[in-house]
PDB file of C-alpha atoms in Angstrom:
ATOM      1  CA  GLU L   1      29.906 -16.273 109.216  1.00 75.00           C
ATOM      2  CA  PRO L   2      28.880 -14.058 106.284  1.00 79.00           C
ATOM      3  CA  GLU L   3      25.365 -12.667 106.463  1.00 90.00           C
ATOM      4  CA  VAL L   4      22.972 -10.481 104.547  1.00 94.00           C
ATOM      5  CA  THR L   5      22.455  -7.066 106.109  1.00 95.00           C
ATOM      6  CA  GLN L   6      19.629  -4.601 105.573  1.00 96.00           C
ATOM      7  CA  THR L   7      19.156  -0.953 106.432  1.00 96.00           C
ATOM      8  CA  PRO L   8      17.227   0.664 107.902  1.00 96.00           C
ATOM      9  CA  SER L   9      15.623  -1.811 110.283  1.00 95.00           C
ATOM     10  CA  HIS L  10      12.496   0.339 110.427  1.00 96.00           C
ATOM     11  CA  GLN L  11      11.339   3.033 108.013  1.00 97.00           C
ATOM     12  CA  VAL L  12       8.309   5.229 108.557  1.00 97.00           C
ATOM     13  CA  THR L  13       7.151   7.280 105.598  1.00 97.00           C
ATOM     14  CA  GLN L  14       4.152   9.235 104.470  1.00 97.00           C
ATOM     15  CA  MET L  15       1.925   8.025 101.677  1.00 97.00           C
ATOM     16  CA  GLY L  16       3.191   9.199  98.317  1.00 97.00           C
ATOM     17  CA  GLN L  17       6.808   9.472  99.394  1.00 97.00           C
ATOM     18  CA  GLU L  18       9.647   7.544  97.821  1.00 98.00           C
ATOM     19  CA  VAL L  19      11.611   5.059  99.892  1.00 98.00           C
ATOM     20  CA  ILE L  20      14.802   3.171  99.221  1.00 97.00           C
ATOM     21  CA  LEU L  21      15.503  -0.005 101.117  1.00 98.00           C
ATOM     22  CA  ARG L  22      19.091  -1.134 101.178  1.00 97.00           C
ATOM     23  CA  CYS L  23      20.681  -4.533 101.325  1.00 97.00           C
ATOM     24  CA  VAL L  24      24.207  -5.833 101.341  1.00 97.00           C
ATOM     25  CA  PRO L  25      24.141  -9.427 100.094  1.00 95.00           C
ATOM     26  CA  ILE L  26      26.740 -12.039 100.952  1.00 93.00           C
ATOM     27  CA  SER L  27      29.829 -11.016  99.021  1.00 90.00           C
ATOM     28  CA  ASN L  28      30.354 -14.002  96.727  1.00 87.00           C
ATOM     29  CA  HIS L  29      26.674 -14.512  95.937  1.00 91.00           C
ATOM     30  CA  LEU L  30      25.391 -13.836  92.450  1.00 88.00           C
ATOM     31  CA  TYR L  31      21.606 -14.010  92.844  1.00 91.00           C
ATOM     32  CA  PHE L  32      19.613 -11.432  94.750  1.00 93.00           C
ATOM     33  CA  TYR L  33      15.993 -11.294  95.784  1.00 94.00           C
ATOM     34  CA  TRP L  34      13.416  -9.091  97.441  1.00 97.00           C
ATOM     35  CA  TYR L  35      10.438 -10.477  99.298  1.00 95.00           C
ATOM     36  CA  ARG L  36       7.800  -8.865 101.438  1.00 95.00           C
ATOM     37  CA  GLN L  37       5.665 -10.107 104.269  1.00 93.00           C
ATOM     38  CA  ILE L  38       2.584  -8.208 105.337  1.00 93.00           C
ATOM     39  CA  LEU L  39       2.052  -8.619 109.074  1.00 87.00           C
ATOM     40  CA  GLY L  40       0.636 -12.043 109.858  1.00 82.00           C
ATOM     41  CA  GLN L  41       0.665 -13.170 106.244  1.00 85.00           C
ATOM     42  CA  LYS L  42       2.884 -15.373 104.129  1.00 86.00           C
ATOM     43  CA  VAL L  43       6.106 -14.356 102.456  1.00 91.00           C
ATOM     44  CA  GLU L  44       5.580 -12.983  98.947  1.00 92.00           C
ATOM     45  CA  PHE L  45       8.187 -12.970  96.214  1.00 92.00           C
ATOM     46  CA  LEU L  46       8.799  -9.600  94.591  1.00 96.00           C
ATOM     47  CA  VAL L  47      11.798  -9.878  92.298  1.00 95.00           C
ATOM     48  CA  SER L  48      14.992 -11.758  91.554  1.00 92.00           C
ATOM     49  CA  PHE L  49      18.104 -10.197  90.070  1.00 93.00           C
ATOM     50  CA  TYR L  50      21.092 -11.743  88.365  1.00 89.00           C
ATOM     51  CA  ASN L  51      23.856 -10.411  86.169  1.00 87.00           C
ATOM     52  CA  ASN L  52      22.684  -6.820  86.648  1.00 89.00           C
ATOM     53  CA  GLU L  53      19.180  -7.404  85.464  1.00 92.00           C
ATOM     54  CA  ILE L  54      15.825  -8.612  86.701  1.00 94.00           C
ATOM     55  CA  SER L  55      15.415 -12.314  86.037  1.00 90.00           C
ATOM     56  CA  GLU L  56      11.923 -12.792  87.501  1.00 90.00           C
ATOM     57  CA  LYS L  57       9.298 -10.547  89.014  1.00 93.00           C
ATOM     58  CA  SER L  58       5.883 -11.081  90.497  1.00 93.00           C
ATOM     59  CA  GLU L  59       2.617  -9.274  89.853  1.00 93.00           C
ATOM     60  CA  ILE L  60       3.245  -7.234  92.981  1.00 94.00           C
ATOM     61  CA  PHE L  61       6.379  -5.753  91.452  1.00 96.00           C
ATOM     62  CA  ASP L  62       4.677  -3.094  89.331  1.00 94.00           C
ATOM     63  CA  ASP L  63       5.998   0.169  87.912  1.00 95.00           C
ATOM     64  CA  GLN L  64       6.183   1.674  91.402  1.00 96.00           C
ATOM     65  CA  PHE L  65       9.011  -0.707  92.258  1.00 97.00           C
ATOM     66  CA  SER L  66      12.545  -0.803  90.959  1.00 97.00           C
ATOM     67  CA  VAL L  67      15.765  -2.515  91.958  1.00 97.00           C
ATOM     68  CA  GLU L  68      19.336  -1.548  91.453  1.00 94.00           C
ATOM     69  CA  ARG L  69      22.796  -2.790  92.201  1.00 92.00           C
ATOM     70  CA  PRO L  70      24.574   0.557  92.171  1.00 86.00           C
ATOM     71  CA  ASP L  71      27.982  -0.829  93.112  1.00 86.00           C
ATOM     72  CA  GLY L  72      29.609  -4.140  93.848  1.00 78.00           C
ATOM     73  CA  SER L  73      28.051  -4.563  97.260  1.00 86.00           C
ATOM     74  CA  ASN L  74      24.646  -2.885  97.611  1.00 93.00           C
ATOM     75  CA  PHE L  75      21.297  -4.043  96.292  1.00 96.00           C
ATOM     76  CA  THR L  76      18.414  -1.608  96.655  1.00 97.00           C
ATOM     77  CA  LEU L  77      14.645  -1.678  96.358  1.00 98.00           C
ATOM     78  CA  LYS L  78      12.951   1.610  95.553  1.00 98.00           C
ATOM     79  CA  ILE L  79       9.263   2.285  95.936  1.00 97.00           C
ATOM     80  CA  ARG L  80       8.474   5.490  94.062  1.00 96.00           C
ATOM     81  CA  SER L  81       5.194   6.576  95.588  1.00 95.00           C
ATOM     82  CA  THR L  82       4.314   4.558  98.645  1.00 97.00           C
ATOM     83  CA  LYS L  83       0.791   3.438  99.436  1.00 96.00           C
ATOM     84  CA  LEU L  84      -0.698   2.371 102.726  1.00 97.00           C
ATOM     85  CA  GLU L  85      -0.787  -1.228 101.491  1.00 96.00           C
ATOM     86  CA  ASP L  86       2.997  -1.191 100.981  1.00 97.00           C
ATOM     87  CA  SER L  87       3.378  -1.398 104.758  1.00 97.00           C
ATOM     88  CA  ALA L  88       5.149  -4.696 105.344  1.00 96.00           C
ATOM     89  CA  MET L  89       8.402  -6.313 106.283  1.00 95.00           C
ATOM     90  CA  TYR L  90      10.741  -6.358 103.292  1.00 97.00           C
ATOM     91  CA  PHE L  91      13.371  -9.067 103.136  1.00 96.00           C
ATOM     92  CA  CYS L  92      16.421  -9.171 100.956  1.00 96.00           C
ATOM     93  CA  ALA L  93      18.019 -12.523 100.188  1.00 94.00           C
ATOM     94  CA  SER L  94      21.009 -13.723  98.252  1.00 93.00           C
ATOM     95  CA  SER L  95      22.168 -17.073  96.975  1.00 91.00           C
ATOM     96  CA  ASP L  96      24.838 -18.794  95.048  1.00 85.00           C
ATOM     97  CA  ILE L  97      24.710 -22.055  93.174  1.00 74.00           C
ATOM     98  CA  GLY L  98      25.996 -23.810  96.296  1.00 63.00           C
ATOM     99  CA  LEU L  99      28.011 -26.962  96.572  1.00 55.00           C
ATOM    100  CA  LEU L 100      25.414 -29.146  94.888  1.00 57.00           C
ATOM    101  CA  GLY L 101      23.410 -26.576  92.974  1.00 63.00           C
ATOM    102  CA  GLY L 102      20.922 -25.998  95.749  1.00 63.00           C
ATOM    103  CA  TYR L 103      20.646 -22.222  95.493  1.00 77.00           C
ATOM    104  CA  GLU L 104      20.041 -21.920  99.222  1.00 83.00           C
ATOM    105  CA  GLN L 105      18.769 -18.435  99.893  1.00 88.00           C
ATOM    106  CA  TYR L 106      20.059 -16.509 102.871  1.00 90.00           C
ATOM    107  CA  PHE L 107      17.847 -13.773 104.203  1.00 93.00           C
ATOM    108  CA  GLY L 108      18.580 -10.477 105.841  1.00 94.00           C
ATOM    109  CA  PRO L 109      16.824  -9.402 109.047  1.00 93.00           C
ATOM    110  CA  GLY L 110      14.310  -7.310 107.142  1.00 95.00           C
ATOM    111  CA  THR L 111      13.217  -3.689 106.975  1.00 96.00           C
ATOM    112  CA  ARG L 112       9.854  -2.902 108.515  1.00 96.00           C
ATOM    113  CA  LEU L 113       8.200  -0.290 106.308  1.00 98.00           C
ATOM    114  CA  THR L 114       5.314   1.652 107.788  1.00 97.00           C
ATOM    115  CA  VAL L 115       3.391   3.944 105.468  1.00 97.00           C
ATOM    116  CA  THR L 116       1.161   6.485 107.217  1.00 97.00           C
TER     117      THR L 116
ATOM    118  CA  SER V   1      -1.971 -22.150  93.488  1.00 43.00           C
ATOM    119  CA  GLN V   2       1.570 -23.496  93.477  1.00 50.00           C
ATOM    120  CA  GLN V   3       2.276 -22.498  97.047  1.00 61.00           C
ATOM    121  CA  GLY V   4       3.514 -24.831  99.717  1.00 66.00           C
ATOM    122  CA  GLU V   5       0.908 -25.633 102.339  1.00 81.00           C
ATOM    123  CA  GLU V   6       2.014 -26.320 105.886  1.00 83.00           C
ATOM    124  CA  ASP V   7       0.051 -28.441 108.282  1.00 85.00           C
ATOM    125  CA  PRO V   8      -0.868 -27.867 111.020  1.00 91.00           C
ATOM    126  CA  GLN V   9      -1.275 -24.094 111.025  1.00 90.00           C
ATOM    127  CA  ALA V  10      -0.424 -24.035 114.717  1.00 93.00           C
ATOM    128  CA  LEU V  11       1.133 -26.560 117.068  1.00 95.00           C
ATOM    129  CA  SER V  12       1.592 -26.307 120.818  1.00 95.00           C
ATOM    130  CA  ILE V  13       3.616 -28.945 122.673  1.00 96.00           C
ATOM    131  CA  GLN V  14       5.493 -29.410 125.932  1.00 97.00           C
ATOM    132  CA  GLU V  15       9.217 -28.815 126.077  1.00 97.00           C
ATOM    133  CA  GLY V  16      11.068 -32.042 125.444  1.00 97.00           C
ATOM    134  CA  GLU V  17       8.443 -33.482 123.135  1.00 97.00           C
ATOM    135  CA  ASN V  18       8.964 -33.934 119.408  1.00 97.00           C
ATOM    136  CA  ALA V  19       7.301 -31.584 116.940  1.00 97.00           C
ATOM    137  CA  THR V  20       6.294 -32.687 113.464  1.00 97.00           C
ATOM    138  CA  MET V  21       5.225 -30.274 110.764  1.00 96.00           C
ATOM    139  CA  ASN V  22       4.069 -31.268 107.328  1.00 95.00           C
ATOM    140  CA  CYS V  23       4.141 -29.567 103.977  1.00 93.00           C
ATOM    141  CA  SER V  24       2.488 -30.281 100.658  1.00 94.00           C
ATOM    142  CA  TYR V  25       3.098 -28.679  97.309  1.00 93.00           C
ATOM    143  CA  LYS V  26       1.749 -28.915  93.786  1.00 91.00           C
ATOM    144  CA  THR V  27       4.547 -28.307  91.311  1.00 87.00           C
ATOM    145  CA  SER V  28       7.631 -30.331  90.412  1.00 90.00           C
ATOM    146  CA  ILE V  29      10.593 -29.187  92.446  1.00 91.00           C
ATOM    147  CA  ASN V  30      14.331 -28.800  92.285  1.00 88.00           C
ATOM    148  CA  ASN V  31      14.679 -28.985  96.058  1.00 91.00           C
ATOM    149  CA  LEU V  32      12.728 -28.091  99.184  1.00 93.00           C
ATOM    150  CA  GLN V  33      13.935 -25.765 101.900  1.00 93.00           C
ATOM    151  CA  TRP V  34      12.722 -25.211 105.449  1.00 95.00           C
ATOM    152  CA  TYR V  35      13.004 -21.854 107.186  1.00 94.00           C
ATOM    153  CA  ARG V  36      12.328 -20.590 110.688  1.00 95.00           C
ATOM    154  CA  GLN V  37      11.039 -17.156 111.594  1.00 93.00           C
ATOM    155  CA  ASN V  38      10.937 -15.817 115.110  1.00 90.00           C
ATOM    156  CA  SER V  39       8.141 -13.328 115.690  1.00 81.00           C
ATOM    157  CA  GLY V  40       8.795 -10.113 113.783  1.00 75.00           C
ATOM    158  CA  ARG V  41      12.254 -11.231 112.749  1.00 80.00           C
ATOM    159  CA  GLY V  42      14.021 -12.475 109.640  1.00 85.00           C
ATOM    160  CA  LEU V  43      13.931 -15.869 107.980  1.00 91.00           C
ATOM    161  CA  VAL V  44      16.603 -18.357 108.966  1.00 91.00           C
ATOM    162  CA  HIS V  45      17.508 -21.144 106.572  1.00 90.00           C
ATOM    163  CA  LEU V  46      17.323 -24.481 108.379  1.00 94.00           C
ATOM    164  CA  ILE V  47      17.828 -27.255 105.904  1.00 93.00           C
ATOM    165  CA  LEU V  48      17.623 -28.092 102.213  1.00 91.00           C
ATOM    166  CA  ILE V  49      16.633 -31.470 100.828  1.00 94.00           C
ATOM    167  CA  ARG V  50      17.172 -32.233  97.179  1.00 91.00           C
ATOM    168  CA  SER V  51      14.497 -33.793  95.016  1.00 92.00           C
ATOM    169  CA  ASN V  52      16.463 -37.058  94.780  1.00 93.00           C
ATOM    170  CA  GLU V  53      16.864 -37.347  98.561  1.00 95.00           C
ATOM    171  CA  ARG V  54      14.348 -38.969 100.880  1.00 97.00           C
ATOM    172  CA  GLU V  55      15.649 -37.957 104.298  1.00 97.00           C
ATOM    173  CA  LYS V  56      18.111 -35.509 105.746  1.00 96.00           C
ATOM    174  CA  HIS V  57      19.327 -34.763 109.256  1.00 96.00           C
ATOM    175  CA  SER V  58      20.812 -31.679 110.836  1.00 94.00           C
ATOM    176  CA  GLY V  59      21.247 -31.734 114.590  1.00 96.00           C
ATOM    177  CA  ARG V  60      17.783 -32.129 116.131  1.00 97.00           C
ATOM    178  CA  LEU V  61      16.124 -31.633 112.751  1.00 97.00           C
ATOM    179  CA  ARG V  62      14.995 -34.420 110.470  1.00 98.00           C
ATOM    180  CA  VAL V  63      13.432 -33.679 107.108  1.00 98.00           C
ATOM    181  CA  THR V  64      11.748 -36.174 104.829  1.00 98.00           C
ATOM    182  CA  LEU V  65      10.650 -35.733 101.258  1.00 97.00           C
ATOM    183  CA  ASP V  66       8.222 -37.832  99.248  1.00 97.00           C
ATOM    184  CA  THR V  67       8.125 -36.497  95.706  1.00 95.00           C
ATOM    185  CA  SER V  68       5.508 -39.048  94.656  1.00 95.00           C
ATOM    186  CA  LYS V  69       3.117 -37.555  97.221  1.00 95.00           C
ATOM    187  CA  LYS V  70       4.539 -34.021  96.838  1.00 95.00           C
ATOM    188  CA  SER V  71       4.996 -33.767 100.573  1.00 95.00           C
ATOM    189  CA  SER V  72       7.670 -33.126 103.146  1.00 96.00           C
ATOM    190  CA  SER V  73       7.888 -33.214 106.904  1.00 97.00           C
ATOM    191  CA  LEU V  74      10.079 -31.485 109.446  1.00 97.00           C
ATOM    192  CA  LEU V  75      10.672 -33.206 112.765  1.00 98.00           C
ATOM    193  CA  ILE V  76      12.234 -31.327 115.656  1.00 97.00           C
ATOM    194  CA  THR V  77      13.288 -33.736 118.389  1.00 97.00           C
ATOM    195  CA  ALA V  78      13.584 -32.898 122.082  1.00 97.00           C
ATOM    196  CA  SER V  79      12.007 -29.483 121.602  1.00 97.00           C
ATOM    197  CA  ARG V  80      13.205 -26.448 123.564  1.00 96.00           C
ATOM    198  CA  ALA V  81      11.542 -23.159 124.408  1.00 95.00           C
ATOM    199  CA  ALA V  82      13.878 -21.471 121.922  1.00 95.00           C
ATOM    200  CA  ASP V  83      12.312 -23.510 119.115  1.00 97.00           C
ATOM    201  CA  THR V  84       9.148 -21.405 119.451  1.00 97.00           C
ATOM    202  CA  ALA V  85       8.795 -19.779 116.034  1.00 96.00           C
ATOM    203  CA  SER V  86       6.980 -20.051 112.723  1.00 94.00           C
ATOM    204  CA  TYR V  87       8.291 -22.690 110.341  1.00 96.00           C
ATOM    205  CA  PHE V  88       7.959 -22.436 106.584  1.00 94.00           C
ATOM    206  CA  CYS V  89       8.568 -24.968 103.904  1.00 93.00           C
ATOM    207  CA  ALA V  90       9.630 -23.437 100.624  1.00 93.00           C
ATOM    208  CA  PRO V  91       9.735 -25.754  97.642  1.00 93.00           C
ATOM    209  CA  MET V  92      12.064 -24.498  94.941  1.00 89.00           C
ATOM    210  CA  ASP V  93      10.516 -24.983  91.517  1.00 85.00           C
ATOM    211  CA  SER V  94      12.261 -25.708  88.238  1.00 80.00           C
ATOM    212  CA  ASN V  95      12.799 -21.951  87.723  1.00 77.00           C
ATOM    213  CA  TYR V  96      14.674 -21.826  91.058  1.00 78.00           C
ATOM    214  CA  GLN V  97      11.871 -19.815  92.639  1.00 83.00           C
ATOM    215  CA  LEU V  98      10.915 -20.476  96.251  1.00 88.00           C
ATOM    216  CA  ILE V  99       7.213 -21.050  96.778  1.00 89.00           C
ATOM    217  CA  TRP V 100       5.991 -19.984 100.212  1.00 90.00           C
ATOM    218  CA  GLY V 101       3.115 -21.188 102.331  1.00 87.00           C
ATOM    219  CA  ALA V 102       1.543 -19.631 105.386  1.00 87.00           C
ATOM    220  CA  GLY V 103       3.765 -21.524 107.823  1.00 91.00           C
ATOM    221  CA  THR V 104       3.226 -23.493 111.004  1.00 94.00           C
ATOM    222  CA  LYS V 105       3.309 -21.548 114.243  1.00 94.00           C
ATOM    223  CA  LEU V 106       5.061 -23.711 116.816  1.00 96.00           C
ATOM    224  CA  ILE V 107       4.774 -22.948 120.518  1.00 96.00           C
ATOM    225  CA  ILE V 108       6.888 -24.851 123.014  1.00 96.00           C
ATOM    226  CA  LYS V 109       5.470 -24.705 126.522  1.00 95.00           C
ATOM    227  CA  PRO V 110       8.003 -24.864 129.356  1.00 90.00           C
TER     228      PRO V 110
END
């Protein structure tokens, strides 16, 4: 069964460093998302991406964040200068319209980002 | 806030019993999705119920939706230890955005 994959599973970085989190969405999906979940807290939407551009973004997704689909398979989230409060689990998700227009989102296993 | 709100926040039951989790939301929705998350792991899509549906089944899962009350419930029948996880309802609004609550932490005692 197709699945969303994410690499790395765990990333440790120093404050101020740039990180790139990578995702490979399900191959025939057209909509891509990034979410984050700070330990013990709820899932927070960061950004959605469709047709090679951002379609929605949250207040969290400030100028420090960017997304890119550099080729036909990868979808990346870059954090330019990490802060301690960026430590969280980052989830990538992808969706298609689905059989009845449900836009079910399928999530990857997540990348745990630890900023020290 | 437009977020989904799950109730209860935590639920502990004996293996074999049924578990019911509830969800309320505030906005109009396109559909409502339920997800499971094992501790420290990713989110697994369980079931989607459309706004014009009232009930949906998938294996041991039964989901109801009452759009007049802006509420949904997830019933897990004959619970197993492996069902121990956090469960999230995620209403999808008219912009196709999922709205997340804090989840219900379900513990199944053997």
